[in-house]
mmCIF file of C-alpha atoms in Angstrom:
data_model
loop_
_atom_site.group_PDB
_atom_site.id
_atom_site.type_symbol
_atom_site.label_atom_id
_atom_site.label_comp_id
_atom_site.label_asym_id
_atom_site.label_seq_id
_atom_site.Cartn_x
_atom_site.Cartn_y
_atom_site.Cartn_z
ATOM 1 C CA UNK A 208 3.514 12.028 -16.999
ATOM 2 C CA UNK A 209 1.464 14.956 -16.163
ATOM 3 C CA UNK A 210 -1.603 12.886 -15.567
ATOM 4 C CA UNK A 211 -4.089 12.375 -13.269
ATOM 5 C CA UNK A 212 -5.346 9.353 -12.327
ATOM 6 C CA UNK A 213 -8.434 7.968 -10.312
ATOM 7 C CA UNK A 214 -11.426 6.079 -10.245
ATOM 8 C CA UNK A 215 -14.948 6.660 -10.048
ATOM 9 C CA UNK A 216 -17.255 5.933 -6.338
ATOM 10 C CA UNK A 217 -19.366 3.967 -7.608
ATOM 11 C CA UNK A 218 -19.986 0.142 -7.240
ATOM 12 C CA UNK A 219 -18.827 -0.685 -11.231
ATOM 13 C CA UNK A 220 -15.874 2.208 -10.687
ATOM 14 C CA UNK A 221 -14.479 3.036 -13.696
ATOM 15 C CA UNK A 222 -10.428 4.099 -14.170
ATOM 16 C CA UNK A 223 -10.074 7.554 -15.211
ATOM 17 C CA UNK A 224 -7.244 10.215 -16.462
ATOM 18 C CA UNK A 225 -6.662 13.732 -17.002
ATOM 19 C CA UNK A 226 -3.634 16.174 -18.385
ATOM 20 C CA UNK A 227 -2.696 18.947 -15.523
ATOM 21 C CA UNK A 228 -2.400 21.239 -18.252
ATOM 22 C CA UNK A 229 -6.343 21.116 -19.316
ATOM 23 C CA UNK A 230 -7.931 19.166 -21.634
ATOM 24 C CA UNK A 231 -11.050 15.883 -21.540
ATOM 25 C CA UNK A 232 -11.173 13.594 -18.792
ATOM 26 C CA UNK A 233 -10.443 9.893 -20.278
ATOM 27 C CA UNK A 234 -11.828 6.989 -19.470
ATOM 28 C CA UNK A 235 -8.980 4.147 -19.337
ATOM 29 C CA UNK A 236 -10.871 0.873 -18.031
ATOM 30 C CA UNK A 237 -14.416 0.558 -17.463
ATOM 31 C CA UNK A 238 -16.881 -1.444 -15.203
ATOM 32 C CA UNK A 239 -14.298 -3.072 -12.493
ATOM 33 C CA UNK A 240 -14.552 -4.468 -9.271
ATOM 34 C CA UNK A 241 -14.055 -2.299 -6.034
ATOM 35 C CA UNK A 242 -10.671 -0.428 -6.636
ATOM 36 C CA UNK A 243 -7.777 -0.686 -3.851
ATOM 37 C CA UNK A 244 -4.232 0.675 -4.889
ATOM 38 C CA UNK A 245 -3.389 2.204 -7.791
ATOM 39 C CA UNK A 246 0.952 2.718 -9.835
ATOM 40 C CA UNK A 247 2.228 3.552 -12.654
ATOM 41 C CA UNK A 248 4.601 1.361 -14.871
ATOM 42 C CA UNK A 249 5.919 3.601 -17.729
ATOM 43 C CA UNK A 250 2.604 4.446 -19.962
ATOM 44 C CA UNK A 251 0.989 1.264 -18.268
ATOM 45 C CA UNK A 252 -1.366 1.936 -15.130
ATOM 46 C CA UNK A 253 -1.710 -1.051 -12.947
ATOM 47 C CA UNK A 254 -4.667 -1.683 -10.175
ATOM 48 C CA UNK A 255 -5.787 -4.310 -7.858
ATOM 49 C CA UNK A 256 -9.720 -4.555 -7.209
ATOM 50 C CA UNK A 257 -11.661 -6.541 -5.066
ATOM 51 C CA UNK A 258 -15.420 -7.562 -5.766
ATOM 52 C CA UNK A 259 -17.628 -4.852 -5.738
ATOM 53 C CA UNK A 260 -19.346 -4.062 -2.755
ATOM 54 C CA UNK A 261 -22.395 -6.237 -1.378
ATOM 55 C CA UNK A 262 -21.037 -8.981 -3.974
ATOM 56 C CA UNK A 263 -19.995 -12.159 -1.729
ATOM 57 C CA UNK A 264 -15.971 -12.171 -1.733
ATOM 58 C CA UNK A 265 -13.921 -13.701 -5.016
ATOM 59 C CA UNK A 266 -10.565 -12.533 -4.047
ATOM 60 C CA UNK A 267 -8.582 -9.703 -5.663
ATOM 61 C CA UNK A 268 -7.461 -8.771 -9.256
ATOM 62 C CA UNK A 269 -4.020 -7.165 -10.440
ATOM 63 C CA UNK A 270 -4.938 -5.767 -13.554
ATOM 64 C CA UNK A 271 -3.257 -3.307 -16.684
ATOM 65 C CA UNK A 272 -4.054 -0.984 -18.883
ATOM 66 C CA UNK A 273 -1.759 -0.273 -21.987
ATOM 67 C CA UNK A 274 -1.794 3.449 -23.812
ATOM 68 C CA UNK A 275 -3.741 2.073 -26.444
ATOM 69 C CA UNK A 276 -6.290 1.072 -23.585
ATOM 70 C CA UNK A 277 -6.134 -3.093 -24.088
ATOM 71 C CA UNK A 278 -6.437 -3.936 -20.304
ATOM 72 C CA UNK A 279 -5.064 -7.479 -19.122
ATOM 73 C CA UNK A 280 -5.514 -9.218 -16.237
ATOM 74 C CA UNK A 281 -1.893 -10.061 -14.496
ATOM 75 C CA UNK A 282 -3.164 -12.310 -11.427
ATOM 76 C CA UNK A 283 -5.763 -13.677 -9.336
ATOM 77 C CA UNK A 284 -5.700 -14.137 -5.542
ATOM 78 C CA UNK A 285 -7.839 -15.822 -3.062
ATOM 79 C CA UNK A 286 -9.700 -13.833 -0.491
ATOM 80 C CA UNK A 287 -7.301 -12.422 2.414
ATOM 81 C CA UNK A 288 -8.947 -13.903 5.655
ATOM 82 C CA UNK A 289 -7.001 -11.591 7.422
ATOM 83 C CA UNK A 290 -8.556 -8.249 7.849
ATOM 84 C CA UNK A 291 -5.296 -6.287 9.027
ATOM 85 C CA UNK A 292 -3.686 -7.177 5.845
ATOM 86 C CA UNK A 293 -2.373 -4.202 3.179
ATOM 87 C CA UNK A 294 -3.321 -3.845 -0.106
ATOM 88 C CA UNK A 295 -0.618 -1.940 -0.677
ATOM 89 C CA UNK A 296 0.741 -2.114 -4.265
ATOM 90 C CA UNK A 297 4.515 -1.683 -5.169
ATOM 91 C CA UNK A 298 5.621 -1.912 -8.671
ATOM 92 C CA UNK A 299 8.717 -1.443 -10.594
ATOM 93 C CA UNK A 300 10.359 -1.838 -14.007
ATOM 94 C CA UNK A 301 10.243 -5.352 -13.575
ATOM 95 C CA UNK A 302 7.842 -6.484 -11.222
ATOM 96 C CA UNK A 303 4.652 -6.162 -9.101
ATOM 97 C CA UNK A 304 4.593 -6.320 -5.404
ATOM 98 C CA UNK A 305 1.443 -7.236 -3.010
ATOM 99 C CA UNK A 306 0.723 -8.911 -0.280
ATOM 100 C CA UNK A 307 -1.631 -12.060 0.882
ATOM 101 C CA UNK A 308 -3.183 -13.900 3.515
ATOM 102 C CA UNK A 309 -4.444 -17.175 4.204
ATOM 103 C CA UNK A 310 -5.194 -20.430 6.332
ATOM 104 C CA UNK A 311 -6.510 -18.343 8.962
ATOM 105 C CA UNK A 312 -8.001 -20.863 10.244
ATOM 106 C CA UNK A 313 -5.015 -23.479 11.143
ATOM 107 C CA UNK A 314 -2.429 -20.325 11.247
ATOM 108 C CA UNK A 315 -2.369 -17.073 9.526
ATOM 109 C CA UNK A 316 0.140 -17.081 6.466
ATOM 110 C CA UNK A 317 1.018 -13.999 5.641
ATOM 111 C CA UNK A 318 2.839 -13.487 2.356
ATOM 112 C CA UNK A 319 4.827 -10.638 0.226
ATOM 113 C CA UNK A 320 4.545 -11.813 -3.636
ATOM 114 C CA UNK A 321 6.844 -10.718 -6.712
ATOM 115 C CA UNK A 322 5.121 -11.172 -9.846
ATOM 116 C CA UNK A 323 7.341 -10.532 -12.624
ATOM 117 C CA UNK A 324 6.350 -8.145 -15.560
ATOM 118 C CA UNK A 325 7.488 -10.604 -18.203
ATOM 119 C CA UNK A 326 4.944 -13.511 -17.683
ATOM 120 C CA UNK A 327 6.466 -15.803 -15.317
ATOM 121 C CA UNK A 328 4.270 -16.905 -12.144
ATOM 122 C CA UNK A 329 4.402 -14.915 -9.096
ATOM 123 C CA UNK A 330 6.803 -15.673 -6.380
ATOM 124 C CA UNK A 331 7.049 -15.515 -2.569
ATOM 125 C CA UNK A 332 9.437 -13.255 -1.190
ATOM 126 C CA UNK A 333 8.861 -13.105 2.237
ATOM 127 C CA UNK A 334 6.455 -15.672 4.124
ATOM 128 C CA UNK A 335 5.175 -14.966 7.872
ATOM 129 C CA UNK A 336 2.408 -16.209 10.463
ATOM 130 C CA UNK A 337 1.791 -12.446 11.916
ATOM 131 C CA UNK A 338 -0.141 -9.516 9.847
ATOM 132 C CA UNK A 339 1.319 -7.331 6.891
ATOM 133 C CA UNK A 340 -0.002 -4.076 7.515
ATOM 134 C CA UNK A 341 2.188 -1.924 5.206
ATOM 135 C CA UNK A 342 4.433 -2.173 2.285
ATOM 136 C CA UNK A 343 6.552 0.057 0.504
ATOM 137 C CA UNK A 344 9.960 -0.014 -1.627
ATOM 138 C CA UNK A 345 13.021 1.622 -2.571
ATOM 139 C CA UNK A 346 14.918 1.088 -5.608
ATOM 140 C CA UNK A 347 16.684 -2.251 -4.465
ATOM 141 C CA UNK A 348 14.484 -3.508 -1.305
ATOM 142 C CA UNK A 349 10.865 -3.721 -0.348
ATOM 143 C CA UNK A 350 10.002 -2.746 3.712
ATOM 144 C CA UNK A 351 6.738 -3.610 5.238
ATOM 145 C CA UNK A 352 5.224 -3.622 9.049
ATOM 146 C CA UNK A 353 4.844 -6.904 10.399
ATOM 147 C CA UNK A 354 1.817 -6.782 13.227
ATOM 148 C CA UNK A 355 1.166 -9.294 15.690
ATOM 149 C CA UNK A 356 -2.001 -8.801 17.477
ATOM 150 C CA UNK A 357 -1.396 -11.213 20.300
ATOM 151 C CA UNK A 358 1.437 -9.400 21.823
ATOM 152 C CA UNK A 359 0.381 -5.852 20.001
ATOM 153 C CA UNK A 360 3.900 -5.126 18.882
ATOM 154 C CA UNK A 361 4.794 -4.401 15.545
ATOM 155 C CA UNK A 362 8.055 -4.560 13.506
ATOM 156 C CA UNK A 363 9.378 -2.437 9.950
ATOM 157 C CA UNK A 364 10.811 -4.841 8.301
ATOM 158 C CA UNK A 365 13.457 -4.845 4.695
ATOM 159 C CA UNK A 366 14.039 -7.652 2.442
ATOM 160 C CA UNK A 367 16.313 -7.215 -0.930
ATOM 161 C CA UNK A 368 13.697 -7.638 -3.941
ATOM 162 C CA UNK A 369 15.862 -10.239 -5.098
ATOM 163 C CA UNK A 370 15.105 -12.519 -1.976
ATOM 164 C CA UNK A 371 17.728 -13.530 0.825
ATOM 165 C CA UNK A 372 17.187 -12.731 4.300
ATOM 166 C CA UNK A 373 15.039 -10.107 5.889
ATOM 167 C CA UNK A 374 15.889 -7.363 8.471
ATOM 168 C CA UNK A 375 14.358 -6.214 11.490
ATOM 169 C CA UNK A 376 14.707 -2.498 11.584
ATOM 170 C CA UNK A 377 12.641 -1.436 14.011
ATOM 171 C CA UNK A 378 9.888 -3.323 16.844
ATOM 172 C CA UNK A 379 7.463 -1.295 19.455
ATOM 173 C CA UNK A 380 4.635 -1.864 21.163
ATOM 174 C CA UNK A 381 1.293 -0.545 19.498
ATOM 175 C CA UNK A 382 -0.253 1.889 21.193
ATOM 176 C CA UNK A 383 -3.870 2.877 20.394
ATOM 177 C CA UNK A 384 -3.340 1.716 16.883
ATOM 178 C CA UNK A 385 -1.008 2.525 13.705
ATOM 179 C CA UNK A 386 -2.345 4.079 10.772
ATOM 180 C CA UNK A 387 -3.208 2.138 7.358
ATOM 181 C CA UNK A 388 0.180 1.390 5.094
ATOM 182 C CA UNK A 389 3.592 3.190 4.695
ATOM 183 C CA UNK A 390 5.812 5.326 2.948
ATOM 184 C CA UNK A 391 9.678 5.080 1.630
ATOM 185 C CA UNK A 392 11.439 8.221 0.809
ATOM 186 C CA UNK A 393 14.427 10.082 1.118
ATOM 187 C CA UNK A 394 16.403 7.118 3.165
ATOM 188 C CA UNK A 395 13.500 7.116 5.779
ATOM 189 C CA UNK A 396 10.549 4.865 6.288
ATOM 190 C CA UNK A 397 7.381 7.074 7.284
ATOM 191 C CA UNK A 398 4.469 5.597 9.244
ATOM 192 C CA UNK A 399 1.828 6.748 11.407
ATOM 193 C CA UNK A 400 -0.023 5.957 14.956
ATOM 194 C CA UNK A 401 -3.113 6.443 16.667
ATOM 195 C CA UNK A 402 -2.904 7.945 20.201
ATOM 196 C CA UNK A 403 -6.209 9.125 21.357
ATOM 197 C CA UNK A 404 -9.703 7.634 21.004
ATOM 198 C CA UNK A 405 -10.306 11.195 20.007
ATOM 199 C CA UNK A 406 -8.031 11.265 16.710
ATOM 200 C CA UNK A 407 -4.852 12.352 17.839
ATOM 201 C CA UNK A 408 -2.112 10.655 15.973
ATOM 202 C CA UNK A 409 1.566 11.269 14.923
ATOM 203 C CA UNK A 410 3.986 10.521 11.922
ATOM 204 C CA UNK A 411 7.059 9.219 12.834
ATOM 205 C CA UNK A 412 10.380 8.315 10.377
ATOM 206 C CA UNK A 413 12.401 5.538 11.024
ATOM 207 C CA UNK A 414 15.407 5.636 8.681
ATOM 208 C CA UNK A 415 15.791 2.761 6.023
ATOM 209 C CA UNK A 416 19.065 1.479 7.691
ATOM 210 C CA UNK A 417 17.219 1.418 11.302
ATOM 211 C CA UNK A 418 17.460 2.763 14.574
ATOM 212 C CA UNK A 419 15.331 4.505 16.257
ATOM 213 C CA UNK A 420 11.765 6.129 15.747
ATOM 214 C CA UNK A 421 11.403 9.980 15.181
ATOM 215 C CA UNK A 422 7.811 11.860 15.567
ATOM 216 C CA UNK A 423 7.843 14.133 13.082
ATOM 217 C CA UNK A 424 4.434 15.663 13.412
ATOM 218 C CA UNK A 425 1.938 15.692 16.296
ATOM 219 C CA UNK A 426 -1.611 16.405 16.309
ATOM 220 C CA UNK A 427 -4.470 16.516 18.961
ATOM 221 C CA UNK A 428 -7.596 15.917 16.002
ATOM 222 C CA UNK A 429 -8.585 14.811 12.937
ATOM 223 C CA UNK A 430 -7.314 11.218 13.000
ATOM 224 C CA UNK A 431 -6.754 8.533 11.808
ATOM 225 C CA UNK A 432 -4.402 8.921 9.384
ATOM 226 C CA UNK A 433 -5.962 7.697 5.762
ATOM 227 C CA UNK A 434 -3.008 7.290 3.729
ATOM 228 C CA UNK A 435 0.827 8.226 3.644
ATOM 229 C CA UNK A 436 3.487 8.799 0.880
ATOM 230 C CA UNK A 437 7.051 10.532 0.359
ATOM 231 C CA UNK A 438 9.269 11.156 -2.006
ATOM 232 C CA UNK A 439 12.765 13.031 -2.171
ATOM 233 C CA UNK A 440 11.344 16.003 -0.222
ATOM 234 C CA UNK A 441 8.323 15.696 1.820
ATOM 235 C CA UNK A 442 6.233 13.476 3.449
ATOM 236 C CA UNK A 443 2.047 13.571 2.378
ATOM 237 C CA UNK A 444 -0.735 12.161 4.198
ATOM 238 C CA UNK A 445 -4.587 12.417 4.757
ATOM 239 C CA UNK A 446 -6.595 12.210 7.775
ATOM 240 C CA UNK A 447 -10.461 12.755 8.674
ATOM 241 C CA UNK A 448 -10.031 16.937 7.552
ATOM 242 C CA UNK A 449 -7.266 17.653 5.477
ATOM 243 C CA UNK A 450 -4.018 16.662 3.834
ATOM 244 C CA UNK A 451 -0.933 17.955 4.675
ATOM 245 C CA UNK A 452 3.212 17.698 4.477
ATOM 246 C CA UNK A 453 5.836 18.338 5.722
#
Protein backbone atom coordinates (compact mmCIF):
# COMPACT_ATOMS: atom_id res chain seq x y z
CA UNK A 1 0.00 0.00 0.00
CA UNK A 2 2.77 2.39 0.32
CA UNK A 3 1.51 3.70 3.60
CA UNK A 4 2.55 4.38 6.79
CA UNK A 5 0.81 3.72 9.64
CA UNK A 6 0.99 4.65 13.47
CA UNK A 7 -0.46 6.22 16.29
CA UNK A 8 0.07 9.14 18.29
CA UNK A 9 1.84 8.93 22.34
CA UNK A 10 -0.51 10.40 23.84
CA UNK A 11 -3.23 9.19 26.34
CA UNK A 12 -6.39 9.82 23.60
CA UNK A 13 -3.78 8.39 20.68
CA UNK A 14 -5.04 9.03 17.56
CA UNK A 15 -4.48 6.49 14.25
CA UNK A 16 -2.47 8.08 11.68
CA UNK A 17 -1.18 7.50 7.85
CA UNK A 18 1.19 8.70 5.42
CA UNK A 19 2.23 7.94 1.50
CA UNK A 20 6.20 6.96 1.30
CA UNK A 21 6.24 8.92 -1.69
CA UNK A 22 5.42 12.48 0.15
CA UNK A 23 2.42 14.04 0.67
CA UNK A 24 -0.09 15.14 4.28
CA UNK A 25 -0.11 13.04 7.17
CA UNK A 26 -3.90 11.68 7.65
CA UNK A 27 -5.64 11.23 10.44
CA UNK A 28 -7.71 7.79 10.17
CA UNK A 29 -9.43 7.36 13.76
CA UNK A 30 -9.35 9.76 16.45
CA UNK A 31 -9.49 9.85 20.34
CA UNK A 32 -8.99 5.89 21.22
CA UNK A 33 -8.01 4.02 24.04
CA UNK A 34 -4.28 2.98 24.64
CA UNK A 35 -3.18 1.34 21.26
CA UNK A 36 -1.57 -2.35 21.31
CA UNK A 37 -1.14 -4.11 17.81
CA UNK A 38 -1.80 -2.80 14.76
CA UNK A 39 -2.65 -5.06 10.58
CA UNK A 40 -3.79 -4.41 7.66
CA UNK A 41 -6.86 -6.11 5.92
CA UNK A 42 -6.94 -4.92 2.25
CA UNK A 43 -7.74 -0.92 2.51
CA UNK A 44 -9.14 -1.71 6.12
CA UNK A 45 -6.65 -1.06 9.15
CA UNK A 46 -7.57 -3.01 12.18
CA UNK A 47 -6.33 -2.23 16.02
CA UNK A 48 -6.89 -3.48 19.43
CA UNK A 49 -6.71 -0.79 22.37
CA UNK A 50 -6.90 -1.06 25.86
CA UNK A 51 -8.18 1.82 28.25
CA UNK A 52 -6.10 4.63 28.29
CA UNK A 53 -3.61 4.90 30.78
CA UNK A 54 -4.45 5.79 34.58
CA UNK A 55 -8.20 4.84 33.51
CA UNK A 56 -9.21 1.70 35.82
CA UNK A 57 -9.17 -1.47 33.35
CA UNK A 58 -12.42 -2.16 30.83
CA UNK A 59 -10.86 -4.79 28.78
CA UNK A 60 -9.69 -4.46 25.17
CA UNK A 61 -11.24 -3.29 21.81
CA UNK A 62 -10.72 -4.80 18.17
CA UNK A 63 -11.63 -2.06 16.14
CA UNK A 64 -11.71 -0.93 11.97
CA UNK A 65 -11.32 1.65 9.96
CA UNK A 66 -12.72 1.58 6.29
CA UNK A 67 -11.01 3.95 3.35
CA UNK A 68 -13.77 6.17 3.62
CA UNK A 69 -12.76 6.44 7.44
CA UNK A 70 -16.29 4.89 9.10
CA UNK A 71 -14.53 3.02 12.02
CA UNK A 72 -16.50 -0.03 13.66
CA UNK A 73 -16.01 -1.73 16.56
CA UNK A 74 -15.51 -5.73 15.82
CA UNK A 75 -15.30 -7.07 19.59
CA UNK A 76 -15.06 -6.55 23.15
CA UNK A 77 -13.00 -8.56 25.66
CA UNK A 78 -12.74 -8.71 29.33
CA UNK A 79 -9.59 -7.66 31.07
CA UNK A 80 -6.63 -10.35 30.67
CA UNK A 81 -5.73 -11.16 34.40
CA UNK A 82 -2.80 -12.60 33.14
CA UNK A 83 0.04 -10.25 32.70
CA UNK A 84 2.34 -12.58 30.44
CA UNK A 85 -0.36 -12.71 27.94
CA UNK A 86 0.26 -11.31 24.03
CA UNK A 87 -1.57 -8.88 22.42
CA UNK A 88 -0.43 -9.98 19.46
CA UNK A 89 -2.84 -9.44 16.52
CA UNK A 90 -3.03 -11.81 13.42
CA UNK A 91 -5.43 -11.13 10.71
CA UNK A 92 -6.25 -12.48 7.40
CA UNK A 93 -8.71 -12.33 4.49
CA UNK A 94 -11.15 -13.84 6.57
CA UNK A 95 -10.55 -13.51 10.05
CA UNK A 96 -8.99 -11.86 13.15
CA UNK A 97 -6.76 -13.61 15.53
CA UNK A 98 -5.98 -12.62 19.39
CA UNK A 99 -5.54 -14.00 22.34
CA UNK A 100 -7.26 -13.95 26.06
CA UNK A 101 -7.02 -14.70 29.54
CA UNK A 102 -9.12 -15.34 32.36
CA UNK A 103 -10.29 -17.04 35.74
CA UNK A 104 -7.02 -16.41 37.13
CA UNK A 105 -8.16 -16.84 40.08
CA UNK A 106 -9.57 -20.66 40.09
CA UNK A 107 -7.04 -21.49 36.99
CA UNK A 108 -5.63 -19.43 34.29
CA UNK A 109 -7.56 -19.97 30.88
CA UNK A 110 -5.69 -19.04 28.30
CA UNK A 111 -7.37 -18.73 24.92
CA UNK A 112 -6.50 -18.16 20.98
CA UNK A 113 -9.87 -16.60 19.37
CA UNK A 114 -10.96 -16.53 15.53
CA UNK A 115 -13.32 -13.88 14.89
CA UNK A 116 -14.57 -14.07 11.51
CA UNK A 117 -14.61 -10.96 9.14
CA UNK A 118 -18.17 -11.60 8.04
CA UNK A 119 -20.12 -11.00 11.36
CA UNK A 120 -20.36 -14.22 13.01
CA UNK A 121 -19.22 -14.42 16.85
CA UNK A 122 -15.74 -15.16 17.65
CA UNK A 123 -14.57 -18.63 18.21
CA UNK A 124 -12.02 -20.55 20.31
CA UNK A 125 -9.37 -22.18 18.57
CA UNK A 126 -7.08 -23.27 20.95
CA UNK A 127 -7.89 -23.28 24.86
CA UNK A 128 -4.97 -23.75 27.59
CA UNK A 129 -4.31 -23.28 31.50
CA UNK A 130 -0.49 -21.98 30.90
CA UNK A 131 0.43 -18.32 29.37
CA UNK A 132 0.25 -17.21 25.58
CA UNK A 133 3.14 -15.16 25.16
CA UNK A 134 3.36 -14.94 21.33
CA UNK A 135 1.33 -15.44 18.28
CA UNK A 136 1.94 -15.38 14.78
CA UNK A 137 0.57 -17.10 11.41
CA UNK A 138 1.27 -18.41 8.14
CA UNK A 139 -1.06 -18.70 5.37
CA UNK A 140 -2.88 -21.95 6.64
CA UNK A 141 -1.87 -22.21 10.55
CA UNK A 142 -1.46 -19.89 13.48
CA UNK A 143 1.86 -20.73 16.01
CA UNK A 144 2.13 -19.22 19.38
CA UNK A 145 4.53 -19.82 22.65
CA UNK A 146 2.85 -21.46 25.34
CA UNK A 147 4.71 -20.35 28.88
CA UNK A 148 4.33 -22.00 32.03
CA UNK A 149 5.81 -20.15 34.83
CA UNK A 150 5.76 -22.91 37.38
CA UNK A 151 8.16 -25.13 35.67
CA UNK A 152 9.72 -22.03 33.45
CA UNK A 153 9.61 -23.99 30.23
CA UNK A 154 8.06 -22.84 27.28
CA UNK A 155 6.67 -24.51 24.10
CA UNK A 156 6.06 -23.04 20.06
CA UNK A 157 3.18 -24.35 19.36
CA UNK A 158 0.91 -24.75 15.52
CA UNK A 159 -2.68 -25.27 15.18
CA UNK A 160 -4.46 -25.30 11.50
CA UNK A 161 -6.74 -22.00 11.47
CA UNK A 162 -9.46 -24.20 10.72
CA UNK A 163 -9.24 -25.98 14.23
CA UNK A 164 -8.20 -29.76 14.83
CA UNK A 165 -5.38 -30.65 16.89
CA UNK A 166 -2.37 -28.65 17.89
CA UNK A 167 1.40 -29.44 17.59
CA UNK A 168 4.19 -29.19 19.81
CA UNK A 169 7.12 -28.03 17.81
CA UNK A 170 9.46 -27.11 20.04
CA UNK A 171 9.77 -27.03 24.40
CA UNK A 172 12.97 -25.53 26.49
CA UNK A 173 13.59 -24.33 29.56
CA UNK A 174 13.51 -20.39 29.94
CA UNK A 175 16.44 -19.00 30.73
CA UNK A 176 16.65 -15.38 31.98
CA UNK A 177 13.53 -14.62 30.08
CA UNK A 178 12.16 -14.64 26.29
CA UNK A 179 11.48 -11.59 24.55
CA UNK A 180 7.80 -10.08 23.96
CA UNK A 181 5.82 -11.99 20.85
CA UNK A 182 6.99 -13.77 17.62
CA UNK A 183 7.55 -13.85 14.12
CA UNK A 184 6.57 -16.37 11.05
CA UNK A 185 8.49 -16.12 7.91
CA UNK A 186 10.16 -17.87 5.33
CA UNK A 187 9.20 -21.57 6.84
CA UNK A 188 10.82 -20.52 10.23
CA UNK A 189 9.38 -19.33 13.47
CA UNK A 190 11.68 -16.42 14.94
CA UNK A 191 11.75 -15.63 18.67
CA UNK A 192 13.99 -14.11 21.05
CA UNK A 193 15.61 -14.63 24.75
CA UNK A 194 17.04 -12.81 27.46
CA UNK A 195 20.45 -14.03 28.75
CA UNK A 196 22.06 -11.50 30.91
CA UNK A 197 20.64 -9.17 33.58
CA UNK A 198 22.75 -6.81 31.58
CA UNK A 199 20.73 -7.03 28.12
CA UNK A 200 22.32 -9.63 26.32
CA UNK A 201 19.86 -11.59 24.33
CA UNK A 202 19.71 -13.75 21.12
CA UNK A 203 17.25 -14.54 18.16
CA UNK A 204 16.86 -17.91 17.47
CA UNK A 205 14.64 -19.74 14.37
CA UNK A 206 12.93 -22.74 14.90
CA UNK A 207 11.55 -23.97 11.57
CA UNK A 208 7.65 -24.17 11.13
CA UNK A 209 7.76 -28.05 10.77
CA UNK A 210 9.99 -28.31 14.15
CA UNK A 211 13.11 -29.50 15.33
CA UNK A 212 15.50 -27.92 16.81
CA UNK A 213 16.39 -24.22 17.89
CA UNK A 214 18.99 -22.13 15.86
CA UNK A 215 20.65 -18.73 17.37
CA UNK A 216 20.82 -16.69 14.71
CA UNK A 217 22.17 -13.54 16.25
CA UNK A 218 24.00 -12.92 19.54
CA UNK A 219 24.51 -9.85 21.38
CA UNK A 220 26.25 -8.79 24.71
CA UNK A 221 23.87 -5.18 25.12
CA UNK A 222 21.06 -3.41 24.40
CA UNK A 223 18.34 -5.87 25.44
CA UNK A 224 15.52 -6.82 25.69
CA UNK A 225 14.30 -7.38 22.57
CA UNK A 226 11.04 -4.94 21.92
CA UNK A 227 9.46 -6.48 19.06
CA UNK A 228 10.17 -9.09 16.18
CA UNK A 229 8.89 -9.66 12.56
CA UNK A 230 9.93 -11.53 9.19
CA UNK A 231 8.94 -11.92 6.07
CA UNK A 232 10.32 -13.85 2.88
CA UNK A 233 13.83 -12.45 3.48
CA UNK A 234 14.86 -11.15 6.74
CA UNK A 235 14.16 -11.16 10.13
CA UNK A 236 13.51 -7.32 12.00
CA UNK A 237 13.54 -6.55 15.53
CA UNK A 238 14.05 -3.67 18.11
CA UNK A 239 15.79 -3.59 21.30
CA UNK A 240 16.74 -0.75 23.96
CA UNK A 241 19.25 1.11 20.94
CA UNK A 242 18.52 0.19 17.61
CA UNK A 243 16.74 -1.99 15.09
CA UNK A 244 18.31 -4.30 13.07
CA UNK A 245 18.04 -7.58 10.52
CA UNK A 246 19.35 -9.97 9.35
Amino acid sequence: QNQLFWFDNHPFAHLKSWNTSGGPIHTLAMRMGRPLKLALSGQEVIWNEGPPNGVVPSGMQIKKVASDGTVTLLAAEQPSCDHHTTDDLIVDANSVYYVTASACSSGLVSSIVKLPMNGSPPVEVVTTSRSIWGLSADVTNLYWVEMDIFTSTFELKRIAKTGGSSQILYTDAIQNGLGPGMSVGNGSIFYSETISTQGGYRIRRVPVSGGGSTILFEKGNGGPVQSIAADSANVYWADNTSIQTI
